[in-house]
Amino acid sequence: MRKQLVRRLQALPARAKLRLAWRLLRDRRMPLLVKAVIPALVAYLLMPLDIIPDFIPVIGQLDDLLLIALTVGLVVRFTPVELLEEHIRRLEAEAARPSTSSG
């Protein structure tokens, strides 16, 4: 079940993934410790100090990518399946809706 959710999550565009993170942060049913991981990641990425400085080619960005992957893994692993399913389903429905742009 969780593997299917991960595949569906991977298929979402980047903006939808950001909306998912925001919605999970605002959802009262989300475990508090899991909620804390998302802002901690954002704070780390915005800090000028890194474990490996970013000016070192390739390796400097790898620590950021590794941390992002670990955070996503933790959030997916410890968020209740029903909650993830609900939010992903809503995002998929929004993506399937034709956009109405005025122009």
PDB file of C-alpha atoms in Angstrom, residues 39-83:
ATOM      1  CA  PRO A  39      10.333  23.017   8.928  1.00  0.00           C
ATOM      2  CA  ALA A  40      13.629  21.645  10.265  1.00  0.00           C
ATOM      3  CA  LEU A  41      14.613  20.661   6.718  1.00  0.00           C
ATOM      4  CA  VAL A  42      13.627  24.065   5.347  1.00  0.00           C
ATOM      5  CA  ALA A  43      15.602  25.803   8.101  1.00  0.00           C
ATOM      6  CA  TYR A  44      18.670  23.672   7.372  1.00  0.00           C
ATOM      7  CA  LEU A  45      18.458  24.344   3.636  1.00  0.00           C
ATOM      8  CA  LEU A  46      18.153  28.093   4.246  1.00  0.00           C
ATOM      9  CA  MET A  47      21.032  28.237   6.733  1.00  0.00           C
ATOM     10  CA  PRO A  48      24.341  29.427   5.319  1.00  0.00           C
ATOM     11  CA  LEU A  49      26.164  26.659   7.229  1.00  0.00           C
ATOM     12  CA  ASP A  50      26.193  23.144   5.785  1.00  0.00           C
ATOM     13  CA  ILE A  51      27.689  19.845   6.812  1.00  0.00           C
ATOM     14  CA  ILE A  52      29.627  19.974   3.532  1.00  0.00           C
ATOM     15  CA  PRO A  53      29.926  23.513   2.105  1.00  0.00           C
ATOM     16  CA  ASP A  54      28.025  24.058  -1.162  1.00  0.00           C
ATOM     17  CA  PHE A  55      31.019  25.661  -2.891  1.00  0.00           C
ATOM     18  CA  ILE A  56      32.645  22.213  -3.119  1.00  0.00           C
ATOM     19  CA  PRO A  57      31.520  20.949  -6.559  1.00  0.00           C
ATOM     20  CA  VAL A  58      28.999  18.093  -6.599  1.00  0.00           C
ATOM     21  CA  ILE A  59      29.678  16.844  -3.062  1.00  0.00           C
ATOM     22  CA  GLY A  60      28.502  20.160  -1.600  1.00  0.00           C
ATOM     23  CA  GLN A  61      25.014  19.644  -2.986  1.00  0.00           C
ATOM     24  CA  LEU A  62      24.878  15.924  -2.241  1.00  0.00           C
ATOM     25  CA  ASP A  63      24.426  16.465   1.498  1.00  0.00           C
ATOM     26  CA  ASP A  64      21.391  18.670   0.767  1.00  0.00           C
ATOM     27  CA  LEU A  65      19.913  16.077  -1.599  1.00  0.00           C
ATOM     28  CA  LEU A  66      20.553  13.278   0.891  1.00  0.00           C
ATOM     29  CA  LEU A  67      18.842  15.252   3.641  1.00  0.00           C
ATOM     30  CA  ILE A  68      15.837  15.958   1.401  1.00  0.00           C
ATOM     31  CA  ALA A  69      15.551  12.252   0.541  1.00  0.00           C
ATOM     32  CA  LEU A  70      15.796  11.246   4.213  1.00  0.00           C
ATOM     33  CA  THR A  71      13.167  13.800   5.219  1.00  0.00           C
ATOM     34  CA  VAL A  72      10.737  12.667   2.527  1.00  0.00           C
ATOM     35  CA  GLY A  73      11.323   9.060   3.595  1.00  0.00           C
ATOM     36  CA  LEU A  74      10.637   9.888   7.247  1.00  0.00           C
ATOM     37  CA  VAL A  75       7.487  11.841   6.446  1.00  0.00           C
ATOM     38  CA  VAL A  76       6.118   9.089   4.193  1.00  0.00           C
ATOM     39  CA  ARG A  77       7.076   6.352   6.676  1.00  0.00           C
ATOM     40  CA  PHE A  78       5.557   7.947   9.774  1.00  0.00           C
ATOM     41  CA  THR A  79       2.516   9.714   8.339  1.00  0.00           C
ATOM     42  CA  PRO A  80      -0.666   7.643   8.668  1.00  0.00           C
ATOM     43  CA  VAL A  81      -1.413   5.936   5.337  1.00  0.00           C
ATOM     44  CA  GLU A  82      -5.014   7.173   5.291  1.00  0.00           C
ATOM     45  CA  LEU A  83      -3.862  10.765   5.687  1.00  0.00           C
TER      46      LEU A  83
END
